[in-house]
Short mmCIF file of C-alpha atoms and ligand atoms in Angstrom, two decimals:
data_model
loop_
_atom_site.label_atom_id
_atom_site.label_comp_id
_atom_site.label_asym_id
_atom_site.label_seq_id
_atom_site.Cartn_x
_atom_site.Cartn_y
_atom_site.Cartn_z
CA UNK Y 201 -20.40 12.22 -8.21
CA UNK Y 202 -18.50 15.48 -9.13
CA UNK Y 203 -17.26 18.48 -7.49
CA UNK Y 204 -20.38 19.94 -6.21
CA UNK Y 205 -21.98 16.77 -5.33
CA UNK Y 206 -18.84 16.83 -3.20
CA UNK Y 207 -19.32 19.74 -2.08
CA UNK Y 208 -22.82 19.35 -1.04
CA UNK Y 209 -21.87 16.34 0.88
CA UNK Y 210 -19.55 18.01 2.45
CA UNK Y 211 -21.73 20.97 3.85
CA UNK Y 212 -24.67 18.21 4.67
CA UNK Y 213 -22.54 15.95 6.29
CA UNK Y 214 -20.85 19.00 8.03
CA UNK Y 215 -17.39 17.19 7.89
CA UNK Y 216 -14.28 19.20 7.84
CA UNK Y 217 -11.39 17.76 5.73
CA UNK Y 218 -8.70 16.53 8.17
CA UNK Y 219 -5.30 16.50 6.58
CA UNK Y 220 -4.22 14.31 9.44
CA UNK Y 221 -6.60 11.48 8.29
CA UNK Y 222 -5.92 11.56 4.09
CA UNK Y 223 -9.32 13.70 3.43
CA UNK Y 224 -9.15 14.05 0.00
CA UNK Y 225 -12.22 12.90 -0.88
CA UNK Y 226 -12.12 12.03 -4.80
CA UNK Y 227 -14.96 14.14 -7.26
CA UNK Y 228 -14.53 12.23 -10.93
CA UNK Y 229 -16.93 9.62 -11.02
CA UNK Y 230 -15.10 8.36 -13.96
CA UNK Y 231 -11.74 7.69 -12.11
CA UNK Y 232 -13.81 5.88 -9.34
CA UNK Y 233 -15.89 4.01 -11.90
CA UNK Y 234 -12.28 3.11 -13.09
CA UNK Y 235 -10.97 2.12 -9.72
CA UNK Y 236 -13.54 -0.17 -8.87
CA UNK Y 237 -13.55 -1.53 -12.73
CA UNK Y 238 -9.76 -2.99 -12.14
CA UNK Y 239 -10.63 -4.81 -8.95
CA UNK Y 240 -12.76 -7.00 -11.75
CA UNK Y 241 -15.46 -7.49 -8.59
CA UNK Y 242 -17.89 -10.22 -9.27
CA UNK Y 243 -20.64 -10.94 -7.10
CA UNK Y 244 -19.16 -13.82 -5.52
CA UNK Y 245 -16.63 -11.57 -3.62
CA UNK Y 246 -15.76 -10.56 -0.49
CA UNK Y 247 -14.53 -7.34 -1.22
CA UNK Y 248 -12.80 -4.46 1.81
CA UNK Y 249 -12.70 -0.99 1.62
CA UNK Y 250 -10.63 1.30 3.80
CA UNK Y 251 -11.87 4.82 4.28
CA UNK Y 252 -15.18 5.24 1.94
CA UNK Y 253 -15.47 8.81 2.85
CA UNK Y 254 -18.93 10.27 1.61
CA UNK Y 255 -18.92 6.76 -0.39
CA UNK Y 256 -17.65 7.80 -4.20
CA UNK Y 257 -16.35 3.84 -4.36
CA UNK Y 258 -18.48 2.89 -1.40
CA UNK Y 259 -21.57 3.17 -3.96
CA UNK Y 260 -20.28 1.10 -7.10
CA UNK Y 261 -18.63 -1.23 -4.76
CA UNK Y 262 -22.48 -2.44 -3.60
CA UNK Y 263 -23.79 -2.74 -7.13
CA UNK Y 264 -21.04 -5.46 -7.85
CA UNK Y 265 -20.53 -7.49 -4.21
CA UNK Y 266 -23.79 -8.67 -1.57
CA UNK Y 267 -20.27 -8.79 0.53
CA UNK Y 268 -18.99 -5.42 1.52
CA UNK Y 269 -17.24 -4.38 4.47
CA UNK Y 270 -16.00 -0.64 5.49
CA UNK Y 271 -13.58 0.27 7.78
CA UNK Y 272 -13.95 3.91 8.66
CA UNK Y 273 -12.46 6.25 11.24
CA UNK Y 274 -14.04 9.21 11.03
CA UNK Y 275 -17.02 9.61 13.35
CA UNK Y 276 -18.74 11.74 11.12
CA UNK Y 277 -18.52 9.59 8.11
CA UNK Y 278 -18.89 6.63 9.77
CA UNK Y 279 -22.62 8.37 10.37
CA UNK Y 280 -22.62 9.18 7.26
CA UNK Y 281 -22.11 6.02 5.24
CA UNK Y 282 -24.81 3.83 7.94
CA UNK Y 283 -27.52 6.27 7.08
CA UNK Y 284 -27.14 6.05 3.18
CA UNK Y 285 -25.31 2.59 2.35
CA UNK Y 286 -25.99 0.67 6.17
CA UNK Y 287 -28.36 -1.93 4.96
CA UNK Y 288 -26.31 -3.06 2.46
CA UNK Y 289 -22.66 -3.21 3.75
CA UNK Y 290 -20.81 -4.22 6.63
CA UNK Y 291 -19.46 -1.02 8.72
CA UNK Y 292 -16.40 -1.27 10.82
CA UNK Y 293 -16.12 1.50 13.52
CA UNK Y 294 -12.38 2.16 13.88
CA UNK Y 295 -8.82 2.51 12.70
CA UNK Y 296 -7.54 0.02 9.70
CA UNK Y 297 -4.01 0.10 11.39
CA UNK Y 298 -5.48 -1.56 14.66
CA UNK Y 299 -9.04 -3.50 13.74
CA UNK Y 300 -8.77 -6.81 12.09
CA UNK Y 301 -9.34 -7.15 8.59
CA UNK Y 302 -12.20 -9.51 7.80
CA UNK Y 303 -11.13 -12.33 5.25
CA UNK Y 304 -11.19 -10.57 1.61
CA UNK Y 305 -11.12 -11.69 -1.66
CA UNK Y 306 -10.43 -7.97 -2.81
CA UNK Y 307 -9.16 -5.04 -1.36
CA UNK Y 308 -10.24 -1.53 -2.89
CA UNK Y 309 -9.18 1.73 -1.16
CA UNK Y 310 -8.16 5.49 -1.80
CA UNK Y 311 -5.78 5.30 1.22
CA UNK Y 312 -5.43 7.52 3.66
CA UNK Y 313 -2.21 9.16 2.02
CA UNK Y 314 0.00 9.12 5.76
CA UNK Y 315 -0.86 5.09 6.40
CA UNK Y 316 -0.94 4.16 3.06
CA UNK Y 317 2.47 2.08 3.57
CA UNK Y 318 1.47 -0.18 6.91
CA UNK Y 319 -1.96 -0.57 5.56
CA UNK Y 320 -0.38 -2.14 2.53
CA UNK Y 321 1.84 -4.27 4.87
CA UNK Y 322 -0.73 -5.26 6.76
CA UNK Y 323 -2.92 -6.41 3.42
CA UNK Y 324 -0.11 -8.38 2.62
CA UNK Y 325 -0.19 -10.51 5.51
CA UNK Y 326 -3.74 -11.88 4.28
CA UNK Y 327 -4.48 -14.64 1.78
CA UNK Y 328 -6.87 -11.71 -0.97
CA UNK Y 329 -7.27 -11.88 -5.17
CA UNK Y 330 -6.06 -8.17 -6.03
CA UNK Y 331 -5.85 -4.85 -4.40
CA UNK Y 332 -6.14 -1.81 -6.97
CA UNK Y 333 -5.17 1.14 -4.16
CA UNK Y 334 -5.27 5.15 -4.70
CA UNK Y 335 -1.67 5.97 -3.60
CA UNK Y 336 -0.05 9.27 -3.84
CA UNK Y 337 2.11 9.29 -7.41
CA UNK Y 338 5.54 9.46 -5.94
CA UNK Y 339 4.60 6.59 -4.04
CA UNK Y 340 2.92 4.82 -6.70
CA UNK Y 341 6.45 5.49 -8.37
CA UNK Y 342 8.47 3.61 -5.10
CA UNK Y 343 6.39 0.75 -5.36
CA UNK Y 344 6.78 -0.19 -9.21
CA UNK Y 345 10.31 0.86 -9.24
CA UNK Y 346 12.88 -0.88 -12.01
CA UNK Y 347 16.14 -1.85 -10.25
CA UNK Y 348 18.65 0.91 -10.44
CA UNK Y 349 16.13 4.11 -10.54
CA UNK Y 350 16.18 6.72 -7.95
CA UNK Y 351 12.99 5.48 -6.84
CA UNK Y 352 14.28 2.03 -6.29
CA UNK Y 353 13.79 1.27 -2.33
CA UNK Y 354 13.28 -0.71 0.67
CA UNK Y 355 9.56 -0.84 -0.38
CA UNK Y 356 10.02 -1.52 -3.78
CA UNK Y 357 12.04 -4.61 -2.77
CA UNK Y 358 9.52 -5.82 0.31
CA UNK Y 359 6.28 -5.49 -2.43
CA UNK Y 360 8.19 -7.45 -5.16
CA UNK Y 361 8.69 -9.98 -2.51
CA UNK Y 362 5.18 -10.65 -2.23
CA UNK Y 363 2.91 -9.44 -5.07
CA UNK Y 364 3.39 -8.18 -8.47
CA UNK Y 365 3.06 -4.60 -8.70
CA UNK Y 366 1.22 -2.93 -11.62
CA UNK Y 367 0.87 1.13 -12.24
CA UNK Y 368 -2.39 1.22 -13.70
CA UNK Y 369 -2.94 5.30 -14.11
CA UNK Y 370 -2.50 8.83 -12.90
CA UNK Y 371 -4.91 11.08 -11.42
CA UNK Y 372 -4.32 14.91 -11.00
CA UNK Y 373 -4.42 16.33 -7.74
CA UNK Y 374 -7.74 18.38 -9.46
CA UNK Y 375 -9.50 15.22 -9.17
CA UNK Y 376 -10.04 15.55 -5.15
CA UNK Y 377 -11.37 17.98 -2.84
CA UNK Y 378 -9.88 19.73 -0.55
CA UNK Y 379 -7.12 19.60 -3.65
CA UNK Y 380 -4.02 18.16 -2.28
CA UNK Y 381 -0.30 19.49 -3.04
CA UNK Y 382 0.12 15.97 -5.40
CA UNK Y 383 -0.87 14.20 -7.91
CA UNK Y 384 -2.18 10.19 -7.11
CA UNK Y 385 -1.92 7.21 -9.29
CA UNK Y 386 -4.05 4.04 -9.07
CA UNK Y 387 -1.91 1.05 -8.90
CA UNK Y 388 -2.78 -3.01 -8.61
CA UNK Y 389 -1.22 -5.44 -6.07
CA UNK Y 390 -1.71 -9.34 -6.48
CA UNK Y 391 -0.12 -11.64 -4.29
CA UNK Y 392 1.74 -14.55 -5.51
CA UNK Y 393 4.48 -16.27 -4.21
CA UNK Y 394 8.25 -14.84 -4.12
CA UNK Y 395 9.95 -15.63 -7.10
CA UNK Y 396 12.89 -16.15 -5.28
CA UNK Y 397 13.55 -18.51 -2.34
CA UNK Y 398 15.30 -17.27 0.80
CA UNK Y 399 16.65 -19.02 3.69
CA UNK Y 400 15.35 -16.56 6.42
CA UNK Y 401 12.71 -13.75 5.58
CA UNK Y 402 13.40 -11.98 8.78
CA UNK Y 403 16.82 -11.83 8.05
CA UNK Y 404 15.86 -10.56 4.24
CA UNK Y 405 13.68 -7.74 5.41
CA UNK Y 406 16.08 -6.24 8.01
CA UNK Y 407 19.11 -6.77 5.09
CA UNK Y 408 17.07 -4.53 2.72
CA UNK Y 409 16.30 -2.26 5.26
CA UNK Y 410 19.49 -1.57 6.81
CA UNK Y 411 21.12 -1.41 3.17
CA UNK Y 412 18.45 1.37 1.87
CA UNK Y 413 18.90 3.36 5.07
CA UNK Y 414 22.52 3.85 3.12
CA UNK Y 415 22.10 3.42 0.13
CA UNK Y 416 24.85 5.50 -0.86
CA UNK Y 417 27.14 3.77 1.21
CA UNK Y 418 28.99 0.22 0.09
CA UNK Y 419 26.88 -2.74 1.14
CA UNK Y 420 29.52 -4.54 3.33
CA UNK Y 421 30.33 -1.25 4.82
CA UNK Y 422 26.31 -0.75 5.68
CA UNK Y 423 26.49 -4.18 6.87
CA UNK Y 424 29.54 -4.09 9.57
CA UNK Y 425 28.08 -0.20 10.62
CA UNK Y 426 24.81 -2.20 11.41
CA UNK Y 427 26.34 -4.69 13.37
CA UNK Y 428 25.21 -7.29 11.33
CA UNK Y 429 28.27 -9.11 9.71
CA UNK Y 430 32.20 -9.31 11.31
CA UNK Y 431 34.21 -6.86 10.67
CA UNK Y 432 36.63 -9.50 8.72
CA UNK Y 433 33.56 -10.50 6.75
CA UNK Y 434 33.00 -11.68 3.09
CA UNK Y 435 29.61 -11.45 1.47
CA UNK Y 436 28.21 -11.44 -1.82
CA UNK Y 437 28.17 -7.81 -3.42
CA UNK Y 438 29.66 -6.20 -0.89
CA UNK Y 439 31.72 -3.26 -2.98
CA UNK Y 440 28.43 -2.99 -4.51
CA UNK Y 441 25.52 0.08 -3.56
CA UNK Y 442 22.01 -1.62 -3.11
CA UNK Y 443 20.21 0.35 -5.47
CA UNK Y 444 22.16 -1.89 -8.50
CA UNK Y 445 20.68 -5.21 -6.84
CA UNK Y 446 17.93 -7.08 -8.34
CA UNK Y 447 15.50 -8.51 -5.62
CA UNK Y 448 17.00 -11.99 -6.00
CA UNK Y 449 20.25 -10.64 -5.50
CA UNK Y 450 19.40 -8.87 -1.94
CA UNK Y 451 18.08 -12.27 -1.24
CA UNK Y 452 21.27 -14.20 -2.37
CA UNK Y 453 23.27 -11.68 -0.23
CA UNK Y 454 20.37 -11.98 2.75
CA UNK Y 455 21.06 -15.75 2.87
CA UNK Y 456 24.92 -15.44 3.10
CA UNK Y 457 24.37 -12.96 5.80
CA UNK Y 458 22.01 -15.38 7.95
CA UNK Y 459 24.77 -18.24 7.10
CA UNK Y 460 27.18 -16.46 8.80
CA UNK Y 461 25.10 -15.41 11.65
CA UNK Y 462 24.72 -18.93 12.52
CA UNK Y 463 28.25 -19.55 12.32
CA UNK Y 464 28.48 -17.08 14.89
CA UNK Y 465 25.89 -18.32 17.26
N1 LIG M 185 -13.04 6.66 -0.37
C1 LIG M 185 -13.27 8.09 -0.30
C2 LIG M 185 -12.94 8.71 -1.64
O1 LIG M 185 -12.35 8.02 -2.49
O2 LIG M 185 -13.27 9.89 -1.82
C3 LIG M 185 -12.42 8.76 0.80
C4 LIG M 185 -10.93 8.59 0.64
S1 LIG M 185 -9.99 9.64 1.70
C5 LIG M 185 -8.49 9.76 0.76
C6 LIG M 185 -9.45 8.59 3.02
C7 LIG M 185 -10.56 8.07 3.95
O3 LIG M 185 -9.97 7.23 4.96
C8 LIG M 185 -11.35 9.12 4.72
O4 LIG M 185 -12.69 8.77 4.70
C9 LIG M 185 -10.78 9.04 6.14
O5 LIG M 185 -11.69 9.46 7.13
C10 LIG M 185 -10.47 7.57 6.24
N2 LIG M 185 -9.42 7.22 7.21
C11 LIG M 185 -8.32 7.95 7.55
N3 LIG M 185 -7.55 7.27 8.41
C12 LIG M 185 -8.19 6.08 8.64
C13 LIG M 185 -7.89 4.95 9.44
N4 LIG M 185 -6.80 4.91 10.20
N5 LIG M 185 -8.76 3.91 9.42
C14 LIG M 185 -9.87 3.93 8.65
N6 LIG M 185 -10.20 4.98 7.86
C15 LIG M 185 -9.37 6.05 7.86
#
């Protein structure tokens, strides 16, 4: 596929790019021979695909896998991709943030650009190989972070929890039409377990979050403006901002902060 294959899909399918719903649809068949080539499918796989558009992965993802399922939203697509790929693929008529995921083995997806983080949340709650996702760069940026970068954050923290997060490349914004205002990167997600134990995961998630919301601020005074230590408390790294914590640390400080919450109850 290029441009004016695009293009031509575009007028025959009559679709109108919605911003709203991440239409960018990607034109260098090279970048999605790329994409699918780091999900390393093999036949034997049970592979999920959010969002196959007029079907630029859709169409190397069926050459590799007898086990493909779609999830699309669009009405118009959704038409689309059962009249050219239907016999060999699984569609799913809906929304990704509210349909259940099938059981995967790999997860390959040019995300819709304004769900792209709860759809990656909601991948990580299932037992999959690897996920090689088109995210928009900046984001791509977040989710890689090193500790102590500006683009160290809550989600950097949450992902490293989970999987190991790999940039894999860039794409220019050129590479999509409609063109969007930014530049996307490809990057790969494979669970494994935390490296790190904590004592309460609940209390770990809402610890990071509450510190990035002020991330500026010290973390003990975060912590008391959140309600969630005593006033008269003592915690690890507390005269410390969050953004100099390694993961392990924010769980180190999560478990002293669930300690004394059961003091307290
Ligand atoms: N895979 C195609 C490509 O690479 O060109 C299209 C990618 S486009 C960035 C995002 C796709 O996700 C569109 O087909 C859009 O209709 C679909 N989409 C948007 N929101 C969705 C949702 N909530 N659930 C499922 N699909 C959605």
């Amino acid at each position: 596929m290029d441009g004016k294959e695009t293009n031509r899909l575009i007028a025959e399918t009559g679709i109108v790019p919605r911003k709203s719903r991440g239409q960018n649809f990607l034109t260098d068949d090279r970048v999605a021979q790329r994409h699918v080539g780091y999900a390393e499918v093999s036949k034997g796989d049970r592979v999920l695909e959010v969002g196959p558009g007029l079907g630029i992965l859709t169409s190397k993802l069926i050459e590799l896998s007898d086990d493909v399922t779609c999830i699309e939203l669009d009405e118009v697509l959704q038409e689309y991709i059962e009249n050219t790929y239907g016999d060999r693929l699984t569609l799913i008529k809906g929304d990704a943030m509210k349909v259940d995921f099938p059981p995967f083995d790999k997860f390959v997806s040019n995300l819709p650009y304004s769900i792209s983080t709860p759809i990656i949340f909601k991948l990580l709650e299932h037992d999959f190989k690897k996920a090689v996702v088109m995210v928009q760069k900046e984001f791509a940026e977040r989710m890689v972070a090193d500790v102590g970068t500006v683009d160290y954050s809550r989600l950097t923290v949450n992902l490293f929890y989970k999987a190991d997060c790999r940039m894999l490349e860039p794409v220019p914004a050129s590479r999509f039409k409609p063109k969007p205002k930014v530049d996307s990167a490809l990057v790969e997600i494979v669970p494994r377990e935390a490296p790190f134990k904590v004592l309460d995961e609940k209390t770990f998630f809402k610890v990071t979050e509450v510190t990035f919301n002020h991330r500026r601020k010290k973390i003990g005074t975060a912590l008391k403006n959140a309600r969630m230590i005593p006033k008269d408390a003592v915690v690890p790294y507390m005269d410390d901002r969050v953004e100099k914590l390694t993961p392990a640390q924010i769980g180190e400080l999560a478990d002293a902060v669930y300690l004394l919450s059961k003091r307290d109850d």
